[in-house]
Coordinates of C-alpha atoms and ligand atoms in Angstrom, one line a residue:
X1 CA 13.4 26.4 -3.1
X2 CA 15.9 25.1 -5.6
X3 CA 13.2 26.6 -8.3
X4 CA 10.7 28.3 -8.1
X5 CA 7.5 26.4 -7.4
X6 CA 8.7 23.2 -6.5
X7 CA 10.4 22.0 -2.9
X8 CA 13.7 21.1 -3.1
X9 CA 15.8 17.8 -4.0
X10 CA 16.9 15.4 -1.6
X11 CA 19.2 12.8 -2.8
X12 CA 19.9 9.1 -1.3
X13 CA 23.2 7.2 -1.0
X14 CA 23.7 4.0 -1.7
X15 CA 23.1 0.1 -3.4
X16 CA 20.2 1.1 -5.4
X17 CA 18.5 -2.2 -6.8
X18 CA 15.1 -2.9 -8.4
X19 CA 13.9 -4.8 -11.4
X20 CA 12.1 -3.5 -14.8
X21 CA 9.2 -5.4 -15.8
X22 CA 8.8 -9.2 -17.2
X23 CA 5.7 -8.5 -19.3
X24 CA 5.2 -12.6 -18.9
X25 CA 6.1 -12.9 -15.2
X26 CA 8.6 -15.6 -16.4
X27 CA 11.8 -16.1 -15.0
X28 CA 14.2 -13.7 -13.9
X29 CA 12.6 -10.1 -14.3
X30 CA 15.6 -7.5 -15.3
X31 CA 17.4 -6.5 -12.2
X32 CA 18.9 -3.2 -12.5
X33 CA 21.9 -2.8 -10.0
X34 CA 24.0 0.3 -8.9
X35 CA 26.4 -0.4 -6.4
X36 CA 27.3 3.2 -5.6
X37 CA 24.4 4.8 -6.2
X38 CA 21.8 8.1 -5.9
X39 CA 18.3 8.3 -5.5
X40 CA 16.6 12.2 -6.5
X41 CA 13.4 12.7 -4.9
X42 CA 11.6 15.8 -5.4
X43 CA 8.1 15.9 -4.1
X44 CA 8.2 12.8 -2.9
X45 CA 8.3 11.6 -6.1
X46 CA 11.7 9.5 -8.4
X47 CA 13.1 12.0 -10.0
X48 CA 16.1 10.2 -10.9
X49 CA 18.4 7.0 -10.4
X50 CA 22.3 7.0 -11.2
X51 CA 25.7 6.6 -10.3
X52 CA 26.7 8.8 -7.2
X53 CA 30.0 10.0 -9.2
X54 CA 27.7 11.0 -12.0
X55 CA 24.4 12.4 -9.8
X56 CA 26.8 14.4 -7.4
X57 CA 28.9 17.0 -9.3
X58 CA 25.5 17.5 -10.7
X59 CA 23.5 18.6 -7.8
X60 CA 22.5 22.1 -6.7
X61 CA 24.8 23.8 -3.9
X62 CA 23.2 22.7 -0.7
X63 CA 21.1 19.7 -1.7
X64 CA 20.6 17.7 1.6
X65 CA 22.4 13.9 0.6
X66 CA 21.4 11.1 3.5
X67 CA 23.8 8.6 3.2
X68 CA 22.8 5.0 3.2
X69 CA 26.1 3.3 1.6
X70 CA 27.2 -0.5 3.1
X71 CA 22.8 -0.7 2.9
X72 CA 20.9 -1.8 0.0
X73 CA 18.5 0.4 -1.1
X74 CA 15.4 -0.9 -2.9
X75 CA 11.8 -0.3 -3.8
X76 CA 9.0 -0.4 -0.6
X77 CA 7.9 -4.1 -0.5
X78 CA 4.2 -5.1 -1.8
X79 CA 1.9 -7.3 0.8
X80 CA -0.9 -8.3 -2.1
X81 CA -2.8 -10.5 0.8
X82 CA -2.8 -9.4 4.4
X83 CA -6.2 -9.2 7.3
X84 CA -5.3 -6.5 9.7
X85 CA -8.1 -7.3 12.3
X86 CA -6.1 -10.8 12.4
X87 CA -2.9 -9.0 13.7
X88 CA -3.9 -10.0 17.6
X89 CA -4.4 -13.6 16.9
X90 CA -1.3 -14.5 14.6
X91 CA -0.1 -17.8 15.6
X92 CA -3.0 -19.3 16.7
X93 CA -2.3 -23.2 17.5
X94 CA -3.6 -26.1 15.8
X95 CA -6.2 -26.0 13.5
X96 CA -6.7 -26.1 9.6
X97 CA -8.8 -23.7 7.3
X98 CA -11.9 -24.0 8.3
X99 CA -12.1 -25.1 12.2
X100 CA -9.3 -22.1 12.3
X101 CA -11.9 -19.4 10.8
X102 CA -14.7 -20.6 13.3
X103 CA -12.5 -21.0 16.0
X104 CA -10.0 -17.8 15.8
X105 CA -11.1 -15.5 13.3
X106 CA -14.8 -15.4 13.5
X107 CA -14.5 -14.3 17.0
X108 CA -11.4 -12.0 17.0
X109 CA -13.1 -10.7 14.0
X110 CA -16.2 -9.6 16.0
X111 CA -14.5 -7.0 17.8
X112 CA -14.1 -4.6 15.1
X113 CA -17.9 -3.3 15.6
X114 CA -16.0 -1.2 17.9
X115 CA -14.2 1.7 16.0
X116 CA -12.0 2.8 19.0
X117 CA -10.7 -1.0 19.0
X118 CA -10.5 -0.6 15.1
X119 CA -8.3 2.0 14.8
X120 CA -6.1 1.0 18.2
X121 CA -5.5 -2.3 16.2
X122 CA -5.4 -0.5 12.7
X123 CA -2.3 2.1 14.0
X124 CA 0.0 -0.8 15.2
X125 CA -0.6 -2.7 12.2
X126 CA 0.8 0.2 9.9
X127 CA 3.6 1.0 11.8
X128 CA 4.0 -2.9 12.1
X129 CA 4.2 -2.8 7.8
X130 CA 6.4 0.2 7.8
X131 CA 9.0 -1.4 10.7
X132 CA 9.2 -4.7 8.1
X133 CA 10.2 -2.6 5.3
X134 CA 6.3 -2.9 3.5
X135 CA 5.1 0.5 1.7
X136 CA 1.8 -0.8 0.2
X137 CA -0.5 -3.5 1.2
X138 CA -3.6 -4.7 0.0
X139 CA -6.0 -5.6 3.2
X140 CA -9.0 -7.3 4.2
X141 CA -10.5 -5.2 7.0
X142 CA -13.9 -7.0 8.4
X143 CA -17.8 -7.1 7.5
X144 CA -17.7 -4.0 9.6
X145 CA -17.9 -0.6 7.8
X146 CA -16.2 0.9 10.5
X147 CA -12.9 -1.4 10.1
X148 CA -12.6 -0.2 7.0
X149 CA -12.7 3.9 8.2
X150 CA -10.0 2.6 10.5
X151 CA -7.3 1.1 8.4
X152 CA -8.2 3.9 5.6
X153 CA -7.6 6.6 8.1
X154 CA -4.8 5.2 9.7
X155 CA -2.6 4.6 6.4
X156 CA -3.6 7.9 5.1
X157 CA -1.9 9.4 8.4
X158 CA 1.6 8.3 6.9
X159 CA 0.6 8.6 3.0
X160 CA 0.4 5.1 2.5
X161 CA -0.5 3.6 -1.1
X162 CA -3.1 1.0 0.2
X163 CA -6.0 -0.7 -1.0
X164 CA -8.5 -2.4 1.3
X165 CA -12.3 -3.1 1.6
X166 CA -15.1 -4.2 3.8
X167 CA -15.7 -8.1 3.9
X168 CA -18.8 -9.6 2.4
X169 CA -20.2 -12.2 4.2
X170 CA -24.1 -13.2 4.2
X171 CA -24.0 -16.7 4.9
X172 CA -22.1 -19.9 6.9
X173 CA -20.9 -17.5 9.5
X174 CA -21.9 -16.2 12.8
X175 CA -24.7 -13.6 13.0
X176 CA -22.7 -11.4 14.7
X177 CA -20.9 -11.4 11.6
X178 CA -23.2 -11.8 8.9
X179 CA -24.3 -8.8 6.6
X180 CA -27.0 -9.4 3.6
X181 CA -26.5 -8.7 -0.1
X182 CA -28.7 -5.2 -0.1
X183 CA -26.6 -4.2 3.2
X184 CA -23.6 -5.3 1.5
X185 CA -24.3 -3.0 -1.6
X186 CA -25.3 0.6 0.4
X187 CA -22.0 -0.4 2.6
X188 CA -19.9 -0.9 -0.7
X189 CA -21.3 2.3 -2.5
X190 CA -20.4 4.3 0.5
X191 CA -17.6 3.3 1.2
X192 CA -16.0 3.2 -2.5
X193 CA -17.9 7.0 -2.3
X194 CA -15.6 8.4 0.7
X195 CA -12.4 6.3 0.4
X196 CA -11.6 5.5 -2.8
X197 CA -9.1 7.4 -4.7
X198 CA -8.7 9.4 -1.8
X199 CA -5.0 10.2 -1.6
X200 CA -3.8 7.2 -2.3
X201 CA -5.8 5.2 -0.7
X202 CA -7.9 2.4 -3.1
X203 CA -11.5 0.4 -2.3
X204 CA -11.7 -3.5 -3.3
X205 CA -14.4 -5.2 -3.3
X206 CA -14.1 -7.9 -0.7
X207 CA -16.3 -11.1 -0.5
X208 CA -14.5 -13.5 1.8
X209 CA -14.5 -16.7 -0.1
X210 CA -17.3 -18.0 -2.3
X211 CA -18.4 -20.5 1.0
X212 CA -19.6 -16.9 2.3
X213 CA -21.8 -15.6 -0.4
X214 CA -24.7 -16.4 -1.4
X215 CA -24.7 -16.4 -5.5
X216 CA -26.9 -12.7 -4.8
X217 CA -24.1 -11.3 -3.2
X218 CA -21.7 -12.9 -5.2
X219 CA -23.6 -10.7 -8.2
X220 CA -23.6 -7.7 -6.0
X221 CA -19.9 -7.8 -6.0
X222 CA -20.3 -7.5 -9.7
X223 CA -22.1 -5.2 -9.7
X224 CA -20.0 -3.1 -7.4
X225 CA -17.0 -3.6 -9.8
X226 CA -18.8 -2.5 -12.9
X227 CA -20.5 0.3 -11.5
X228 CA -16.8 1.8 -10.1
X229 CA -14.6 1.0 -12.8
X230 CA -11.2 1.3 -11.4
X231 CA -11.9 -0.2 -8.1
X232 CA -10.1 -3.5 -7.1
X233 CA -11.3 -6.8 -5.9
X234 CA -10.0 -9.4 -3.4
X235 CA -10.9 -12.8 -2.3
X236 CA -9.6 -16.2 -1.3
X237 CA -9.7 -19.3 -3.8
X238 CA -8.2 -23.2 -3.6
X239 CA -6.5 -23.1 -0.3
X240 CA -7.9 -26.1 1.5
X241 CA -9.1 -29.3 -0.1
X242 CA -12.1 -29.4 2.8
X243 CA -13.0 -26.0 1.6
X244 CA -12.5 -27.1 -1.8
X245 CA -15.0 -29.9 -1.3
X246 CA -17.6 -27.5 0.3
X247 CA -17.7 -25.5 -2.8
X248 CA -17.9 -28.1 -5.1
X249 CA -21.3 -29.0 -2.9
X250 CA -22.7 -25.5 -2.5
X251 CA -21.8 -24.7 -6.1
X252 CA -22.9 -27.9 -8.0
X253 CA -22.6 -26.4 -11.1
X254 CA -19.5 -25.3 -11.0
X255 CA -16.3 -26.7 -13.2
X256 CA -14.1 -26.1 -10.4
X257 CA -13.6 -23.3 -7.3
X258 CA -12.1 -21.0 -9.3
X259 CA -15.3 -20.9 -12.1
X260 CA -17.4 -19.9 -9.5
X261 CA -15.8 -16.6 -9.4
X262 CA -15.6 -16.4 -12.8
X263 CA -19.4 -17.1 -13.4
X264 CA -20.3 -13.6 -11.6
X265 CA -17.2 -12.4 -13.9
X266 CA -15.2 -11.4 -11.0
X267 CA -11.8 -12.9 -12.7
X268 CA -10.7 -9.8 -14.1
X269 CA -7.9 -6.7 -13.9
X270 CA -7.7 -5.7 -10.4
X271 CA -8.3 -8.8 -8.6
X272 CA -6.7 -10.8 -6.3
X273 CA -7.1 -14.3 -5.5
X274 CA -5.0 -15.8 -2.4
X275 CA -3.5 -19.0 -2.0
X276 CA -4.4 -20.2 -5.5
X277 CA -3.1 -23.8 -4.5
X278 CA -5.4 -26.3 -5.6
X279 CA -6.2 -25.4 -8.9
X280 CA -5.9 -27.5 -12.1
X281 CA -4.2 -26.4 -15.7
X282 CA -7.3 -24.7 -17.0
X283 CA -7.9 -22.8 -14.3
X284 CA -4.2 -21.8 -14.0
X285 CA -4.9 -20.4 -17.8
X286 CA -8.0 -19.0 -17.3
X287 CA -6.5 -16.6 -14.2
X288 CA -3.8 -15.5 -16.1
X289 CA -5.6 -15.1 -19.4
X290 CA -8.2 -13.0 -17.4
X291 CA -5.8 -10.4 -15.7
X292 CA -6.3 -12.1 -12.3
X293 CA -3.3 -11.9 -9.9
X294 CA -2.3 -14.9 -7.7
X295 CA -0.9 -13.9 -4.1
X296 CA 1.6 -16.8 -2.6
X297 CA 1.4 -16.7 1.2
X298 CA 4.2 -19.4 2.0
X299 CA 4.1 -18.9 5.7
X300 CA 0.3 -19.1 5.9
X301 CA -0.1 -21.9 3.7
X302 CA 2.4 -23.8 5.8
X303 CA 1.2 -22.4 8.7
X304 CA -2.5 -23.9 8.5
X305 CA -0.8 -26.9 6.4
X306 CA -2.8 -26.0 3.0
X307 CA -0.5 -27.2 0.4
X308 CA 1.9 -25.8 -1.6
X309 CA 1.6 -23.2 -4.1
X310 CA 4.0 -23.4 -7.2
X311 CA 5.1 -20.9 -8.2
X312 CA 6.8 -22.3 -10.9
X313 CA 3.9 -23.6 -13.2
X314 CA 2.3 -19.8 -12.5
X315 CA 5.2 -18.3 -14.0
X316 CA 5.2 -20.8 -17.2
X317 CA 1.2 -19.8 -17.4
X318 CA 2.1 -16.1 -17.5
X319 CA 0.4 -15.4 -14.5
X320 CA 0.6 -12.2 -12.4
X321 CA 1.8 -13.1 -8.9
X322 CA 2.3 -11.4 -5.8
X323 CA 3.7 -11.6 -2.5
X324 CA 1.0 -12.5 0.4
X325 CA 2.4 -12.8 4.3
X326 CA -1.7 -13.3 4.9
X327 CA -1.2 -12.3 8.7
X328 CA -2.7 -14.1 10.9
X329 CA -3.0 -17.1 9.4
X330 CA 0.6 -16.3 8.2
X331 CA 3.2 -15.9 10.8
X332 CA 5.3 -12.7 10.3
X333 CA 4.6 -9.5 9.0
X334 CA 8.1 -9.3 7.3
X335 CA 8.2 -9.9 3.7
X336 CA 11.7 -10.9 3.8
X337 CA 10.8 -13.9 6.5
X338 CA 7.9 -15.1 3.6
X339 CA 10.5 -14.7 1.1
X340 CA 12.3 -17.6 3.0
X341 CA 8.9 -19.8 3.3
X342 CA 8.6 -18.9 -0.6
X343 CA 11.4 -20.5 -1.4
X344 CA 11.4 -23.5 0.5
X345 CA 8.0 -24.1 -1.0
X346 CA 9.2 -23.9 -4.7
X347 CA 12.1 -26.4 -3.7
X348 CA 9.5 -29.1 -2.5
X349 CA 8.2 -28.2 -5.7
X350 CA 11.7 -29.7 -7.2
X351 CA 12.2 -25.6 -7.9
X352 CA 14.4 -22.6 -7.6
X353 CA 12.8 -19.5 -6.6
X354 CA 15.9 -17.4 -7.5
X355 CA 16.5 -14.5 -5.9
X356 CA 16.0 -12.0 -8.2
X357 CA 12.9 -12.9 -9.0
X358 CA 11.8 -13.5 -5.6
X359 CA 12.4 -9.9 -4.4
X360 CA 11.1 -8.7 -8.0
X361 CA 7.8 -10.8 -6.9
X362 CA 7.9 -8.8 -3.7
X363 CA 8.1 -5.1 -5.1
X364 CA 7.6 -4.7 -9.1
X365 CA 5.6 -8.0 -9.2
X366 CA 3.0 -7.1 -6.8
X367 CA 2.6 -3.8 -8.3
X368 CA 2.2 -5.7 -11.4
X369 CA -0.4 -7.8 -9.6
X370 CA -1.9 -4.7 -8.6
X371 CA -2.1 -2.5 -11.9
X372 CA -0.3 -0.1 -10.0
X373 CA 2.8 -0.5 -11.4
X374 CA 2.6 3.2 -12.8
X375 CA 3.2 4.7 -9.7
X376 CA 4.7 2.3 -7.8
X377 CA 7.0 -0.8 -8.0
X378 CA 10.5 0.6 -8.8
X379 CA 12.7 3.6 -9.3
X380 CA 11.5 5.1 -13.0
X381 CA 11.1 8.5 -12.6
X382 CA 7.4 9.9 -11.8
X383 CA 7.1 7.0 -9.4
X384 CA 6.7 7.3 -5.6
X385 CA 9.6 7.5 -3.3
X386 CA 8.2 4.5 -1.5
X387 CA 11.6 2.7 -0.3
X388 CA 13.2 0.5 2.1
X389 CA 17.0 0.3 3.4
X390 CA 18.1 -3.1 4.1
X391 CA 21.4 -3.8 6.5
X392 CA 23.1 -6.6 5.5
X393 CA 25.0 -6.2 8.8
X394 CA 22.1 -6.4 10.5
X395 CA 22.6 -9.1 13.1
X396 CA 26.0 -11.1 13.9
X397 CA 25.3 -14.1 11.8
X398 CA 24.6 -11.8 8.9
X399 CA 27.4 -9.9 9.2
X400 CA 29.7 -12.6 9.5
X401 CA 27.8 -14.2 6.2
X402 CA 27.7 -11.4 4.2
X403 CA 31.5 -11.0 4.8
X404 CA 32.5 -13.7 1.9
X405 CA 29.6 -12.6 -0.3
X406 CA 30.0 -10.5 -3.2
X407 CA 27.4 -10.3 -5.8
X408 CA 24.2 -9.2 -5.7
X409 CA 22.1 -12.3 -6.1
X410 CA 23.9 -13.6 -2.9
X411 CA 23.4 -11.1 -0.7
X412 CA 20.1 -10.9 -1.8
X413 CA 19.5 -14.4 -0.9
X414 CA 20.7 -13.9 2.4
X415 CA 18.8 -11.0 3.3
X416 CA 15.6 -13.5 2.4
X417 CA 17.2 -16.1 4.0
X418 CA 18.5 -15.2 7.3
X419 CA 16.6 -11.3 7.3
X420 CA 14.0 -10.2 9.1
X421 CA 12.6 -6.5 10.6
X422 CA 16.2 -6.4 12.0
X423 CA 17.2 -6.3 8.5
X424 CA 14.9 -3.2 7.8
X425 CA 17.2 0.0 8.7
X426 CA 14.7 2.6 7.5
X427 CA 11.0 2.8 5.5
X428 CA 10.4 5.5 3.2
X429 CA 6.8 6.7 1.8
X430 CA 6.7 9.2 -0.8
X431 CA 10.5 10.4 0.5
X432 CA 9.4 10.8 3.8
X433 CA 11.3 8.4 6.8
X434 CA 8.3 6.8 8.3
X435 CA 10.3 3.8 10.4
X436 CA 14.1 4.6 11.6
X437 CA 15.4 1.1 13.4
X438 CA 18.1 3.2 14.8
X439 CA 15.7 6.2 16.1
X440 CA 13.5 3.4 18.2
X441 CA 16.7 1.5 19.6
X442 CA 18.4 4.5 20.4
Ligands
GUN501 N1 -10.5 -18.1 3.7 C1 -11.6 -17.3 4.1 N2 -11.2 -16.5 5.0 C2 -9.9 -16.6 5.3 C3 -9.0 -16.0 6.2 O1 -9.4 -15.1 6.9 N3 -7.7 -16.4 6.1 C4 -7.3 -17.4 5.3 N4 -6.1 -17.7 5.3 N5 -8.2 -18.0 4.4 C5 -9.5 -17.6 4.4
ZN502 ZN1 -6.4 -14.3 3.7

């Protein structure tokens, strides 16, 4: 004990980079950059940031320093759209949207009646977010109450910051699948009751896509929300222009997809809409003006060829976006890889996702997105030591890039470019190593 009543500091070495918030979400956010640098955690917890010729001299005799220098050390990445009971069907073969939900996901879905299955498929999954570098994710378990004990219990068992919640579903699905609005209300209560701001573990409310609902349950969801302020919300809007068309029909009275949700008044702080792809101007200023948070899942969109998001005309909206890998309709886990697909999307958008702003969309952004940006995000001090160390040695080709690269923004862009998992040397939650790529080669 350095003092009395608090554990002692630990200190990390080396390329400390994270961004400070664009209160717009436009352009560049403000990258803050220390080439030699120190990271104080005490209590899993930020104490401080610096220079290591500063932070050093300073420390107490026998504070434990790990050294991460050559590696870049920045804040845990945010997954704002992910399905975990999806993780054994990723890169499932020809289909779009809707023939790929009856086809793949209704049945692999199914399974997770089955808490032993649940929780086998719920442990990879974390470790599977913590190996690519991803500290916080916010997840769609199934309509099963037990999928959602799973994937609670499993990320509390490394301290995870994750939000998740039980999918609504009551009709145009399977039976096997299918719950009802008064099922999907005691299910919701009692959940939000056992798992909710638990640790640091968060409930949203999860109907499916509006296709799924019936308008009562749509209103139960509501209801949920307003009767547990401080819970999230998550669901999936404009992805496919089928789907699109099929609301439009079930919905006749709606202005567009998006206005269904905001009818039952589910556009608010807290919630996450997906793909976000076809929308029009108006609805692009009604999410932002509502709080709503966008999550861009390039490889997924690609994936089940549902258009392209832009990124671009969200930013010059002011809208809070987020990173998505939407695994298992998107095809990697790894934020970095989606970072790739995210940029290639905005060029054939006749845009530049720049780098900075692509990894500040990946960490502060979708803490942003998430209204948890006061405890996670980046490196102020009282936030959690949620980090990830990224080689930029990390395969041959990388190496040899990297060699003729020297400022930030370019190595950055390579990481996204050409990184993947092998990139990800080490994940940290709360201060705590929970992945080591050298440990599990060695
Ligand atoms: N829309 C409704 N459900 C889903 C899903 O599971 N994945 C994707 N990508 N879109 C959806
Ligand atoms: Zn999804």
């Amino acid at each position: 004990m350095t003092r009395s009543g608090s554990s002692p500091l630990h200190a990390y070495r080396g390329a400390l980079v994270d961004f400070v918030a664009d209160p717009h979400d436009q352009g560049d956010a403000a990258c803050r950059f220390i080439d030699d640098g120190v990271l104080l955690v005490r209590d899993g917890r930020v104490e401080r940031r610096g220079r290591a010729d500063e932070v050093l001299p300073a420390l107490p005799p026998g504070t434990e320093v790990t050294d991460h220098r050559g590696k870049l050390i920045l804040p845990g990445f945010i997954d704002t759209h992910i399905h975990y009971a999806q993780t054994d069907m990723i890169g499932s073969y020809g289909e779009q949207l809707l023939a790929w939900l009856e086809n793949y996901t209704f049945p692999t879905e199914r399974a997770f009646d089955d808490p032993v299955h649940a929780r086998e498929v719920a442990r990879f999954f974390i470790k599977e977010l913590l190996r690519n570098g991803t500290t916080t994710a916010m997840v769609f378990a199934t309509v099963h109450r037990v999928s959602v004990d799973a994937i609670f219990e499993a990320a509390a068992a490394e301290n995870l910051c994750l939000v998740a919640g039980k999918v609504m579903m009551d009709r145009n699905c399977p039976d096997f699948l299918r719950d009802s609005p008064a099922s999907s209300y005691e299910d919701g209560v009692a959940l939000i009751e056992q798992w909710h701001g638990k640790g640091r573990l968060h409930y949203a409310v999860t109907p499916r896509f509006a296709p799924t609902s019936t308008e009562e349950q749509l209103r139960v969801a509501q209801r949920l929300l307003d009767e547990h302020p401080g819970t999230f919300f998550q669901s999936h809007v404009a992805e496919n222009p089928q789907e699109v068309g099929w609301v439009a029909e079930l919905f006749p009275w709606s202005r567009s997809y998006l206005d269904v949700y905001d009818r039952f008044a589910l556009l608010r702080e807290r919630a996450v809409f997906a793909h976000c792809i076809h929308l029009d101007e108006r609805d692009r200023e009604r999410l932002a003006a509502s709080g709503a948070a966008a999550s861009f899942c390039a490889t997924s969109n690609l994936f089940l060829g549902s258009g392209l998001f832009d990124p671009q005309r969200a930013a010059d909206v002011g809208m809070r976006v987020g990173i998505g890998t939407d695994v298992g309709a998107g095809t990697s886990f790894s934020m970095l890889r989606t970072l790739d697909e995210s940029y290639k999307v905005a060029q054939m958008g006749g845009h530049r996702l720049s780098p900075l702003r692509a990894f500040y969309l990946a960490t502060l952004g979708g803490a942003r997105s998430l209204y948890l940006d006061d405890s996670i995000g980046n490196f102020d001090p009282g936030k959690y030591a949620d980090f990830v160390v990224l080689d930029p040695a990390a395969t041959p080709l990388l190496e040899r890039r990297m060699a003729h690269t020297e400022a930030l923004a370019d190595r950055l862009f390579l990481l996204m470019t050409l990184g993947d998992d092998r990139a990800v040397a080490a994940t940290y939650i709360g201060g705590r190593r929970a992945h080591d790529r050298g440990a599990l080669s060695a």
